[in-house]
mmCIF file of C-alpha atoms in Angstrom:
data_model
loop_
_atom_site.group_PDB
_atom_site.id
_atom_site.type_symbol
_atom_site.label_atom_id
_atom_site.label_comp_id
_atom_site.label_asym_id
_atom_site.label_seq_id
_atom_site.Cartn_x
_atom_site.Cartn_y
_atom_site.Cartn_z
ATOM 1 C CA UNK Z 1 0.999 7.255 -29.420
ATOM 2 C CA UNK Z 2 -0.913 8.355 -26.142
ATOM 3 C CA UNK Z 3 -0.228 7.695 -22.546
ATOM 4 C CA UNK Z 4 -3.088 6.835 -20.046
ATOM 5 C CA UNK Z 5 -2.692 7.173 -16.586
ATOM 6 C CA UNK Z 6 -4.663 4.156 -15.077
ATOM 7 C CA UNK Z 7 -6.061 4.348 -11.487
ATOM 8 C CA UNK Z 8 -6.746 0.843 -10.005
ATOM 9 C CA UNK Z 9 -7.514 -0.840 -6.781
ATOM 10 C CA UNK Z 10 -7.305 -4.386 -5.686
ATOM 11 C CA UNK Z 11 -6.964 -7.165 -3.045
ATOM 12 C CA UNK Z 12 -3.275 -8.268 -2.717
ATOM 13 C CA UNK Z 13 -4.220 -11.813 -0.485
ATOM 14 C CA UNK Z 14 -3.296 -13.684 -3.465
ATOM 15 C CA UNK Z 15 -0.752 -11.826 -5.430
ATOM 16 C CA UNK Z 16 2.982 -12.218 -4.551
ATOM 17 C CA UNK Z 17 3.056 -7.765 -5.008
ATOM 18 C CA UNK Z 18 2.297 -5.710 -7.078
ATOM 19 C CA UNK Z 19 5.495 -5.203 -9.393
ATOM 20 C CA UNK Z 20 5.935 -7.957 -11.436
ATOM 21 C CA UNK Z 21 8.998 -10.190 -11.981
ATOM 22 C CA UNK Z 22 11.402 -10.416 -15.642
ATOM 23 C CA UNK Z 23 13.544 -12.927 -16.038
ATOM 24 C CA UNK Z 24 15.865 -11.772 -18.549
ATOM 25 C CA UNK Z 25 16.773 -15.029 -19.598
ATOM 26 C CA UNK Z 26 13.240 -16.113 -20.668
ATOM 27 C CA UNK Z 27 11.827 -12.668 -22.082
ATOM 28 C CA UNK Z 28 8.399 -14.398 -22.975
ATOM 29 C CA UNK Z 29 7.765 -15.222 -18.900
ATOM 30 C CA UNK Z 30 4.287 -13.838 -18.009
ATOM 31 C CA UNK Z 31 4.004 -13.296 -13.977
ATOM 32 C CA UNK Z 32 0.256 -13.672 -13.120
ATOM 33 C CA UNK Z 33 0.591 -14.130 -9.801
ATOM 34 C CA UNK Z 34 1.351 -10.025 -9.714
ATOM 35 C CA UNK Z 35 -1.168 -7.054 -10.220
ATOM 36 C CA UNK Z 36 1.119 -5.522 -12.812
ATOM 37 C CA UNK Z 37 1.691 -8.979 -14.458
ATOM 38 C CA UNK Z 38 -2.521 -9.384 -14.665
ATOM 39 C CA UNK Z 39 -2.672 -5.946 -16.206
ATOM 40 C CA UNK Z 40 -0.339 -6.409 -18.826
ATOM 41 C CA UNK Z 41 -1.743 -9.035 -19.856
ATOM 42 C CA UNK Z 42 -5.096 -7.790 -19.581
ATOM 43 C CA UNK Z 43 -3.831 -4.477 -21.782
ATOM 44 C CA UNK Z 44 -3.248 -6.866 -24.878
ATOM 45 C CA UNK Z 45 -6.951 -6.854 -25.340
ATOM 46 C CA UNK Z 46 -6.791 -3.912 -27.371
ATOM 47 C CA UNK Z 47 -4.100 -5.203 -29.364
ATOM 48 C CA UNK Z 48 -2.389 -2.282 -29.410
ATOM 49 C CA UNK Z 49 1.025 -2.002 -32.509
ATOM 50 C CA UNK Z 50 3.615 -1.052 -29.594
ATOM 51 C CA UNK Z 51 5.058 -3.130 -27.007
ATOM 52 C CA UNK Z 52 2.861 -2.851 -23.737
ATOM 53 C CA UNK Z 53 5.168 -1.433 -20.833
ATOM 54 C CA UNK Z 54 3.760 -0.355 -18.129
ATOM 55 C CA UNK Z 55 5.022 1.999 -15.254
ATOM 56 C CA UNK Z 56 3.594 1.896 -11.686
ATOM 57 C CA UNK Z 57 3.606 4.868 -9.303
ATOM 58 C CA UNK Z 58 4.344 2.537 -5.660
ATOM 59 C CA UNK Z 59 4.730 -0.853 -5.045
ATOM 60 C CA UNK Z 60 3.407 -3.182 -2.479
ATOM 61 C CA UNK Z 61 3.620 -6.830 -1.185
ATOM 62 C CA UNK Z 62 2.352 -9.660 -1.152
ATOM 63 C CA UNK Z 63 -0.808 -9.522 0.948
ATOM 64 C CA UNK Z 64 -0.667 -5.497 0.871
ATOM 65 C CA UNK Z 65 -4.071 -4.339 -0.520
ATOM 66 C CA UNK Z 66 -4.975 -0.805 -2.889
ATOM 67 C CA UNK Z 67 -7.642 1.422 -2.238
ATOM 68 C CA UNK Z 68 -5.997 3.367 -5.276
ATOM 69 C CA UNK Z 69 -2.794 2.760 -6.958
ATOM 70 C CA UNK Z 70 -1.456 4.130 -10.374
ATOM 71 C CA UNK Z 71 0.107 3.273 -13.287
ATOM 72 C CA UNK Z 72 1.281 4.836 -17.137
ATOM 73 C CA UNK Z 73 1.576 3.101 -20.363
ATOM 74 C CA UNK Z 74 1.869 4.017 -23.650
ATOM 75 C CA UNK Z 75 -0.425 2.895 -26.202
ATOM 76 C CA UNK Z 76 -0.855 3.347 -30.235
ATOM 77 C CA UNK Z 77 -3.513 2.479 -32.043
ATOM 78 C CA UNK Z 78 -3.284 0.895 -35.715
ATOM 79 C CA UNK Z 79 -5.355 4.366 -37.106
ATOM 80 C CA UNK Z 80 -3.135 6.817 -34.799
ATOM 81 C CA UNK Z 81 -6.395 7.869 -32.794
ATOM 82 C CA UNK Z 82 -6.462 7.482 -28.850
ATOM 83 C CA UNK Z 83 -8.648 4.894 -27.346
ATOM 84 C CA UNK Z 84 -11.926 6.418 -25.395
ATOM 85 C CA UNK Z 85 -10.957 6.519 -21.750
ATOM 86 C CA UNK Z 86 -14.189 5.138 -20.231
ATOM 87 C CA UNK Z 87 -13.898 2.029 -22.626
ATOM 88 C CA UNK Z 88 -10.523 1.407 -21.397
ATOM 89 C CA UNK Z 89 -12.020 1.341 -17.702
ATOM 90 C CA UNK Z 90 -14.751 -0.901 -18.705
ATOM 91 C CA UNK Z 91 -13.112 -3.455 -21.443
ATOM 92 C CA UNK Z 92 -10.365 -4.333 -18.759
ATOM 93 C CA UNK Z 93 -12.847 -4.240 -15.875
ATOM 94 C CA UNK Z 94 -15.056 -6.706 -17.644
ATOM 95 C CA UNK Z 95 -11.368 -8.731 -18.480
ATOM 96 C CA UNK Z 96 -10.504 -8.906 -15.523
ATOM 97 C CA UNK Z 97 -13.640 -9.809 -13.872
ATOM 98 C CA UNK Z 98 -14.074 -12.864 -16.381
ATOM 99 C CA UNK Z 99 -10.839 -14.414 -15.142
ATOM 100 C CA UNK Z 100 -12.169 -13.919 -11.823
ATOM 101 C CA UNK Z 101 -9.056 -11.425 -10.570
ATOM 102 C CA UNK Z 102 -9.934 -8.615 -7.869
ATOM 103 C CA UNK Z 103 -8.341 -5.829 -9.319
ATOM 104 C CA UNK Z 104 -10.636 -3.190 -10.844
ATOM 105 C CA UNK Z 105 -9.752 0.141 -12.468
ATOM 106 C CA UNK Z 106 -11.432 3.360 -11.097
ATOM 107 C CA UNK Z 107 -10.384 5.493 -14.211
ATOM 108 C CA UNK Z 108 -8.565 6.071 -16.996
ATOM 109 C CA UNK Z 109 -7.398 9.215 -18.289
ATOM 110 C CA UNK Z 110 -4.851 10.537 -21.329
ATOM 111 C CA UNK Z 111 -2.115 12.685 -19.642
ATOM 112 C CA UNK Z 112 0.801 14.517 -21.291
ATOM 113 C CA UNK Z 113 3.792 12.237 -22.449
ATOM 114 C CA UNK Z 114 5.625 14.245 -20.223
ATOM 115 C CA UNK Z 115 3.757 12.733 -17.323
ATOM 116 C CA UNK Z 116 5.464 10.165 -15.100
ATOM 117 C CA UNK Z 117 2.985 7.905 -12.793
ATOM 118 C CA UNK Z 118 5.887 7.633 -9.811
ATOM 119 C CA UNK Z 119 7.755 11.104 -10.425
ATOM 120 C CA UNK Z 120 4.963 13.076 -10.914
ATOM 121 C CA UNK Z 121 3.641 11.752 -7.283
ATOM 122 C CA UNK Z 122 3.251 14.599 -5.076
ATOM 123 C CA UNK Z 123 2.825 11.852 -1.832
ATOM 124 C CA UNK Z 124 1.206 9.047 -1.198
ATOM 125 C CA UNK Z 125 -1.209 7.808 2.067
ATOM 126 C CA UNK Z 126 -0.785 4.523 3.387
ATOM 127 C CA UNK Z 127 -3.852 3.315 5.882
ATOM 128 C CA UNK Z 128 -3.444 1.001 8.296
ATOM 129 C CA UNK Z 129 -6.584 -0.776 9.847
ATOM 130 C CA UNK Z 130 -6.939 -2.466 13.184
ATOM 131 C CA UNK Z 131 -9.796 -4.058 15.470
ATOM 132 C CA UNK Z 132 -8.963 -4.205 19.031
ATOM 133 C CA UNK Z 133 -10.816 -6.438 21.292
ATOM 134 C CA UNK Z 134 -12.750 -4.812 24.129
ATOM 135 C CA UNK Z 135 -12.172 -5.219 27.830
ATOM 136 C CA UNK Z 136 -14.615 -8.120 27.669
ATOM 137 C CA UNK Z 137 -12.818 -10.406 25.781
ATOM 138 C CA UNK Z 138 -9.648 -8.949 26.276
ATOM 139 C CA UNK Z 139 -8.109 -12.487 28.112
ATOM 140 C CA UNK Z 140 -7.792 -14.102 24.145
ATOM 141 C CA UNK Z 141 -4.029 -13.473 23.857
ATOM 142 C CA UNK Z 142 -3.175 -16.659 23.376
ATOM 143 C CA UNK Z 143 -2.422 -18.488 19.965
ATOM 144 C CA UNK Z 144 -5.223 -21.170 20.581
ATOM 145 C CA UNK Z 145 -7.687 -18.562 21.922
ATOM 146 C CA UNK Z 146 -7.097 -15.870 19.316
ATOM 147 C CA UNK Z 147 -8.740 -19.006 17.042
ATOM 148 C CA UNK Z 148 -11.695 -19.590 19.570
ATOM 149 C CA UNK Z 149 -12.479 -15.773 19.396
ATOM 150 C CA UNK Z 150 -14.872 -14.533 16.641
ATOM 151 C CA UNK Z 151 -13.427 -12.600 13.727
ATOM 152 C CA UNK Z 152 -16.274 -11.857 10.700
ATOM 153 C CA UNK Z 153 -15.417 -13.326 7.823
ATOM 154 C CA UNK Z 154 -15.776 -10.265 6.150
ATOM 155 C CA UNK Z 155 -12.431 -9.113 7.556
ATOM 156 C CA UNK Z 156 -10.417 -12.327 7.026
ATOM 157 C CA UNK Z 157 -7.556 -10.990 5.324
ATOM 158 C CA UNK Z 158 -8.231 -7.254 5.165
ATOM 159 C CA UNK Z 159 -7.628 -5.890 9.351
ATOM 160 C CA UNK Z 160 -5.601 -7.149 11.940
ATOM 161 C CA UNK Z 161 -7.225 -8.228 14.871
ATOM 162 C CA UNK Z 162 -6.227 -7.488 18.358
ATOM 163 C CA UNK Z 163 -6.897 -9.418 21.606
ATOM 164 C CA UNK Z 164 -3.714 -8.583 24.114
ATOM 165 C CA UNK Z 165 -4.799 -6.221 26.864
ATOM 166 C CA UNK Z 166 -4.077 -3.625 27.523
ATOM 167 C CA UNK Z 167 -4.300 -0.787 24.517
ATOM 168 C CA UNK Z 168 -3.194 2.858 25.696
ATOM 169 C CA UNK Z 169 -4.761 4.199 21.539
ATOM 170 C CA UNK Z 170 -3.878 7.791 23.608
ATOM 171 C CA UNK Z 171 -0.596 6.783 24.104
ATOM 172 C CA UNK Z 172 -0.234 5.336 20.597
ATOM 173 C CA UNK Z 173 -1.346 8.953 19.649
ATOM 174 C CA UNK Z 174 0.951 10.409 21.428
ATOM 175 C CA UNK Z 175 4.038 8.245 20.365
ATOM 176 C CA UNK Z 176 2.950 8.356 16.520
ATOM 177 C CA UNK Z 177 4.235 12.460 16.770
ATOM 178 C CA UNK Z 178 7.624 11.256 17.257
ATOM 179 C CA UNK Z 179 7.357 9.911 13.466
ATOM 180 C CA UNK Z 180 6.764 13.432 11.907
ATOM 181 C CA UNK Z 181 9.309 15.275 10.301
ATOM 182 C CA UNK Z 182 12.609 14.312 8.224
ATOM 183 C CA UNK Z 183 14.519 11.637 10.133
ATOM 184 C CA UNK Z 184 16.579 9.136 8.819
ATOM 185 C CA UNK Z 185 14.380 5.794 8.921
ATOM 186 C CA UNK Z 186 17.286 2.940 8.541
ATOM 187 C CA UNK Z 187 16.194 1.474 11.526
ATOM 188 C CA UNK Z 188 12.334 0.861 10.114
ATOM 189 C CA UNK Z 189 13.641 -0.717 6.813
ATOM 190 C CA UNK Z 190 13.365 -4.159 5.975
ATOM 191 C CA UNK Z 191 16.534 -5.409 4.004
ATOM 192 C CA UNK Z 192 15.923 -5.650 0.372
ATOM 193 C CA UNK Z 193 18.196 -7.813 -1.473
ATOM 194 C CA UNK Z 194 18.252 -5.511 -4.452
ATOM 195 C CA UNK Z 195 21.401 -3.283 -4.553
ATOM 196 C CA UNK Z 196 21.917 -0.027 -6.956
ATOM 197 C CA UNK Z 197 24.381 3.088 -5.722
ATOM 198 C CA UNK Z 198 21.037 4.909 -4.926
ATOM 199 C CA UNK Z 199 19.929 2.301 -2.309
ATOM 200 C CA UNK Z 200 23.842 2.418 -0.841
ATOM 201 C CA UNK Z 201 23.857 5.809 -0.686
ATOM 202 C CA UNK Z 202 23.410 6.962 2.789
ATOM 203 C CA UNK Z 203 20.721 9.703 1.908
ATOM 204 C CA UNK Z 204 18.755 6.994 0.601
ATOM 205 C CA UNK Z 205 16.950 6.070 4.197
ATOM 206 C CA UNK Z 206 16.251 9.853 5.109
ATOM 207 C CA UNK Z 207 12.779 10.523 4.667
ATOM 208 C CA UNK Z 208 9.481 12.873 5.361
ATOM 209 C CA UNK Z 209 6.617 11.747 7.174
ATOM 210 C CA UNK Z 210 3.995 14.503 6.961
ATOM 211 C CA UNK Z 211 1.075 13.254 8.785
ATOM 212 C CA UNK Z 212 0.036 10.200 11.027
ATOM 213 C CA UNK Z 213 -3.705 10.048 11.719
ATOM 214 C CA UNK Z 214 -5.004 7.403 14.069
ATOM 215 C CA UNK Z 215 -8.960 7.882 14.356
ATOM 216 C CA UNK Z 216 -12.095 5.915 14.776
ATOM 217 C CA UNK Z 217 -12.595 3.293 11.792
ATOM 218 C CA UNK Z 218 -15.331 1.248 11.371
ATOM 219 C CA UNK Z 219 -15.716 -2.399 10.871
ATOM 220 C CA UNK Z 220 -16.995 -3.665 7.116
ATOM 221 C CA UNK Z 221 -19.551 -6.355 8.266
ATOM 222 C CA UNK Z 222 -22.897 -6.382 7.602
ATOM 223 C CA UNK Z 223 -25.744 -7.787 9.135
ATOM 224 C CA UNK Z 224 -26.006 -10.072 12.406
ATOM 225 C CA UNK Z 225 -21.924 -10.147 11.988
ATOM 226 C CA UNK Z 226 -21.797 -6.223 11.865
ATOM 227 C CA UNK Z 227 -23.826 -6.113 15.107
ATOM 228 C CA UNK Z 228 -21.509 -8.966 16.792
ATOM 229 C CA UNK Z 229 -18.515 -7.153 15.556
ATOM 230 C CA UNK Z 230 -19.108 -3.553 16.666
ATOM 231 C CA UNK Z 231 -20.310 -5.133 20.488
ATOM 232 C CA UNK Z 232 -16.548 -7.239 20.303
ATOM 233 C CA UNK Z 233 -13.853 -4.814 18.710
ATOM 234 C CA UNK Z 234 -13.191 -0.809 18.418
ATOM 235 C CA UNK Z 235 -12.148 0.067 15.250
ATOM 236 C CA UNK Z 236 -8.869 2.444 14.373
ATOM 237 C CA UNK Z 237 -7.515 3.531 11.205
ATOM 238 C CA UNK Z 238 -4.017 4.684 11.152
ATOM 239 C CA UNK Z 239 -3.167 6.870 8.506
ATOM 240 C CA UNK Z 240 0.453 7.645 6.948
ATOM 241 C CA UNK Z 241 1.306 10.600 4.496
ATOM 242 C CA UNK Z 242 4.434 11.173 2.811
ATOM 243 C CA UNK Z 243 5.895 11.501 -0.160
ATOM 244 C CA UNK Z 244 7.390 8.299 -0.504
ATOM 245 C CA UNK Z 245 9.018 5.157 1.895
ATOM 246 C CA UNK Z 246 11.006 2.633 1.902
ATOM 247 C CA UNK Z 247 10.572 -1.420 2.212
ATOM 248 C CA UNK Z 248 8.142 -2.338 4.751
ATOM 249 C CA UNK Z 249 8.536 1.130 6.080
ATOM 250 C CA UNK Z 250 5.007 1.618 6.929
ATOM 251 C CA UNK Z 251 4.404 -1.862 8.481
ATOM 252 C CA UNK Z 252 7.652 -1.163 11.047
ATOM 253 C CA UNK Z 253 6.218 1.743 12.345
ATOM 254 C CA UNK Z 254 2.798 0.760 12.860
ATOM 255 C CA UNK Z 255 4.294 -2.540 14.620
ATOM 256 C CA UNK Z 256 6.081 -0.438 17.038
ATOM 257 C CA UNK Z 257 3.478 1.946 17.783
ATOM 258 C CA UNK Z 258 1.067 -1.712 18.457
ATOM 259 C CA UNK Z 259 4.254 -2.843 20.708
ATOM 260 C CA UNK Z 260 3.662 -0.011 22.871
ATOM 261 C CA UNK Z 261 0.154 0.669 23.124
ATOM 262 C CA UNK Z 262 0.136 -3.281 24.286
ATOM 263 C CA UNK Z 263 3.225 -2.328 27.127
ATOM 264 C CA UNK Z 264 5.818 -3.946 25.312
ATOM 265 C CA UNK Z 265 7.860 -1.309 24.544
ATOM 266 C CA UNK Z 266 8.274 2.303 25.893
ATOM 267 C CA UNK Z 267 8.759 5.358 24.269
ATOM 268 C CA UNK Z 268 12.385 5.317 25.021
ATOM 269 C CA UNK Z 269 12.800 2.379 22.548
ATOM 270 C CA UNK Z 270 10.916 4.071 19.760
ATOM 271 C CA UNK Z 271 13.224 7.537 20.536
ATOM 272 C CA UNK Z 272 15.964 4.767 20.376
ATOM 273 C CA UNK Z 273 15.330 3.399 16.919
ATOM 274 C CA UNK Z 274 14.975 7.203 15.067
ATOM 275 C CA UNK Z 275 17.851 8.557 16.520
ATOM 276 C CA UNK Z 276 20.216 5.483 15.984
ATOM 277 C CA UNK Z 277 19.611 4.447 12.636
ATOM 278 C CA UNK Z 278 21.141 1.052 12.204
ATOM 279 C CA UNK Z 279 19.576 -2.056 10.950
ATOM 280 C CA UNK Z 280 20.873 -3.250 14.262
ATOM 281 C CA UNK Z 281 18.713 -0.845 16.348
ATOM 282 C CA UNK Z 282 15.560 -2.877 15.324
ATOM 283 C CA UNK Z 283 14.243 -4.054 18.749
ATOM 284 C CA UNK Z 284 14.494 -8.132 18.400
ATOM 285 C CA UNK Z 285 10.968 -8.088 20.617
ATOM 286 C CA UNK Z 286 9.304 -6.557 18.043
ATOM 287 C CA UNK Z 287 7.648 -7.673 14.958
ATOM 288 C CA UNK Z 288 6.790 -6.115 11.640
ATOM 289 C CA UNK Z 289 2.630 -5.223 11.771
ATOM 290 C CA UNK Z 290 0.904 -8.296 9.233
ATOM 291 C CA UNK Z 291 0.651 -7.301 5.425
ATOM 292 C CA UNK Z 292 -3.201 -7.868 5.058
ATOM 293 C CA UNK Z 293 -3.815 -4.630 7.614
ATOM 294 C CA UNK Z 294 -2.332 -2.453 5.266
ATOM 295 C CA UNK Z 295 -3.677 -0.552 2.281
ATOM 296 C CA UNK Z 296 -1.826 1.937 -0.004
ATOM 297 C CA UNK Z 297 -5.053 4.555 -0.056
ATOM 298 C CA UNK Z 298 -4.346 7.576 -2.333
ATOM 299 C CA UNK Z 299 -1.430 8.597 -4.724
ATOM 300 C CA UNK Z 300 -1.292 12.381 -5.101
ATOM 301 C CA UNK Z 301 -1.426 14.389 -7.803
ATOM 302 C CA UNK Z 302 -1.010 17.883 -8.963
ATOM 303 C CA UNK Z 303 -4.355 18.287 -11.155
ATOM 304 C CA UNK Z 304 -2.026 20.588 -13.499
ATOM 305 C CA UNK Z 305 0.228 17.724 -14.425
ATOM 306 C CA UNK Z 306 -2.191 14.921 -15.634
ATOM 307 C CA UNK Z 307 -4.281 17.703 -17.847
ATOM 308 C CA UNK Z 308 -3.827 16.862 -21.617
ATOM 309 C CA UNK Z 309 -3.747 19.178 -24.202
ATOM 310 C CA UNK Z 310 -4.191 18.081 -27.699
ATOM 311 C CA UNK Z 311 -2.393 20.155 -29.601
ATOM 312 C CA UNK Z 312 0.277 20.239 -27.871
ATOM 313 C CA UNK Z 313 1.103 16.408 -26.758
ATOM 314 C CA UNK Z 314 -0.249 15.412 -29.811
#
């Protein structure tokens, strides 16, 4: 038996997540309307003798998006040889493209059986993408306006769109520093209903933000709507590195750091929120950023860890 480490990407719009659901009571239940559920599925196509169970390195919600994600799984073939890595990639890609499902695999590799997708993460970078309008067309804040105001359909779905005035992006830059470092993040977690002693223990929330990039993006339009689109909005990716976060995390943080850069908030609030971690310390004004802005866009590696050697993992 050989593991493969499988690196993927996808468009979440119409997947409930990534992780897929069991029902324990109905151990036959196939979830296709996840990215794992699609893959394991998709996996039977080599017919492998062992029972397909595969691991995933983060997960993500519905409407969250993967520029590249990771999984393991453990596969044994009738004969006791490995499958050929590139005909993995291609045999699912041309799978999944047949049942007309946007996930597609990037590579596939054999790492050591001592290899594990999530634990072996050295960090993980979360992107966030906006389009803010320009002082032109600024006066769209309204529901019924935001509708009237052109967004290219090549962005339906994959950047959140902007029209409130006004956008301090320096003092968005400024206020994203406050993020770095350990701090305990209670206050930017959404509650999950799942409960384990891990999640109750009140470690659990602490976490490491190591970097938080905000720079120039650009739009993904092409032609007369690329031209329209670059004249209408300024672009800005906002990058997150750690080594891992919790629920909706990533989406809290970029919603408050939108809050102020619009003047709804002030740094004091933010300052607030980290240093009084409480699920009541959540400012009631402020909502979580939209799902479809945000992209998980690199799991880390240490190149040492996913190198096989056959002799020895044989």
């Amino acid at each position: 038996m050989f593991r493969y480490l499988i690196e993927f990407s996808y468009i979440g719009t119409g997947f409930r997540g990534i992780q897929k659901t069991i029902i324990k009571s109905d151990p036959s239940y196939v979830d296709l309307k996840s990215v794992q559920g699609c893959l394991d599925v998709a996996l039977q196509v080599f017919r492998p003798v062992n029972e397909i169970q595969t691991v995933l390195s983060s997960r993500t919600d519905a409407g969250v998006h993967a520029l590249h994600s990771t999984l393991h799984v453990d596969l044994q073939r009738a004969d006791g040889s490995p499958y050929v890595e590139e005909t993995i990639t291609g045999v699912l890609n041309r799978t999944l493209y047949k049942q007309g499902l946007p996930i597609r695999l990037i590579k596939t590799r054999i790492v050591p059986d001592s290899f594990h997708c999530r634990y072996s993460a050295l960090g993980r970078t979360y992107l966030y993408r906006i389009a803010v309008a320009k002082n032109g067309i600024k006066d769209l804040c309204t529901q019924n306006k935001h509708f009237e105001s052109f967004i290219p359909v090549e962005e339906l779905d994959r950047c959140h769109f902007l029209h409130k005035a006004p956008f301090d992006i320096e003092r968005m830059k400024e206020a994203s520093r406050m993020f770095l470092g350990r701090h305990d993040f209670r206050t930017f977690k959404s509650q999950d209903r799942q409960k384990s002693v891990s999640r109750d223990h009140p470690m659990f929330t602490v976490r490491r933000i190591d970097e938080i990039n905000i720079k120039p993006g650009r739009s993904a339009c092409t032609g007369v709507n690329a031209k329209l689109s670059e004249e209408l909005y300024d672009y800005w990716d906002i990058e997150v590195k750690g080594k891992s976060f919790l629920y909706k995390q990533v989406r809290r943080i970029v919603g408050s750091l939108l809050a102020l850069a619009t003047d709804q908030i002030n740094e004091k609030c933010i300052y607030e929120m980290l240093t009084i971690p409480s699920k009541h310390t959540w400012n009631p004004r402020l909502q979580i950023a939209p799902a479809y802005g945000l992209y998980l866009a690199r799991v880390h590696y240490n190149e040492d860890d996913l190198k096989f050697n056959n002799k020895a993992d044989e």
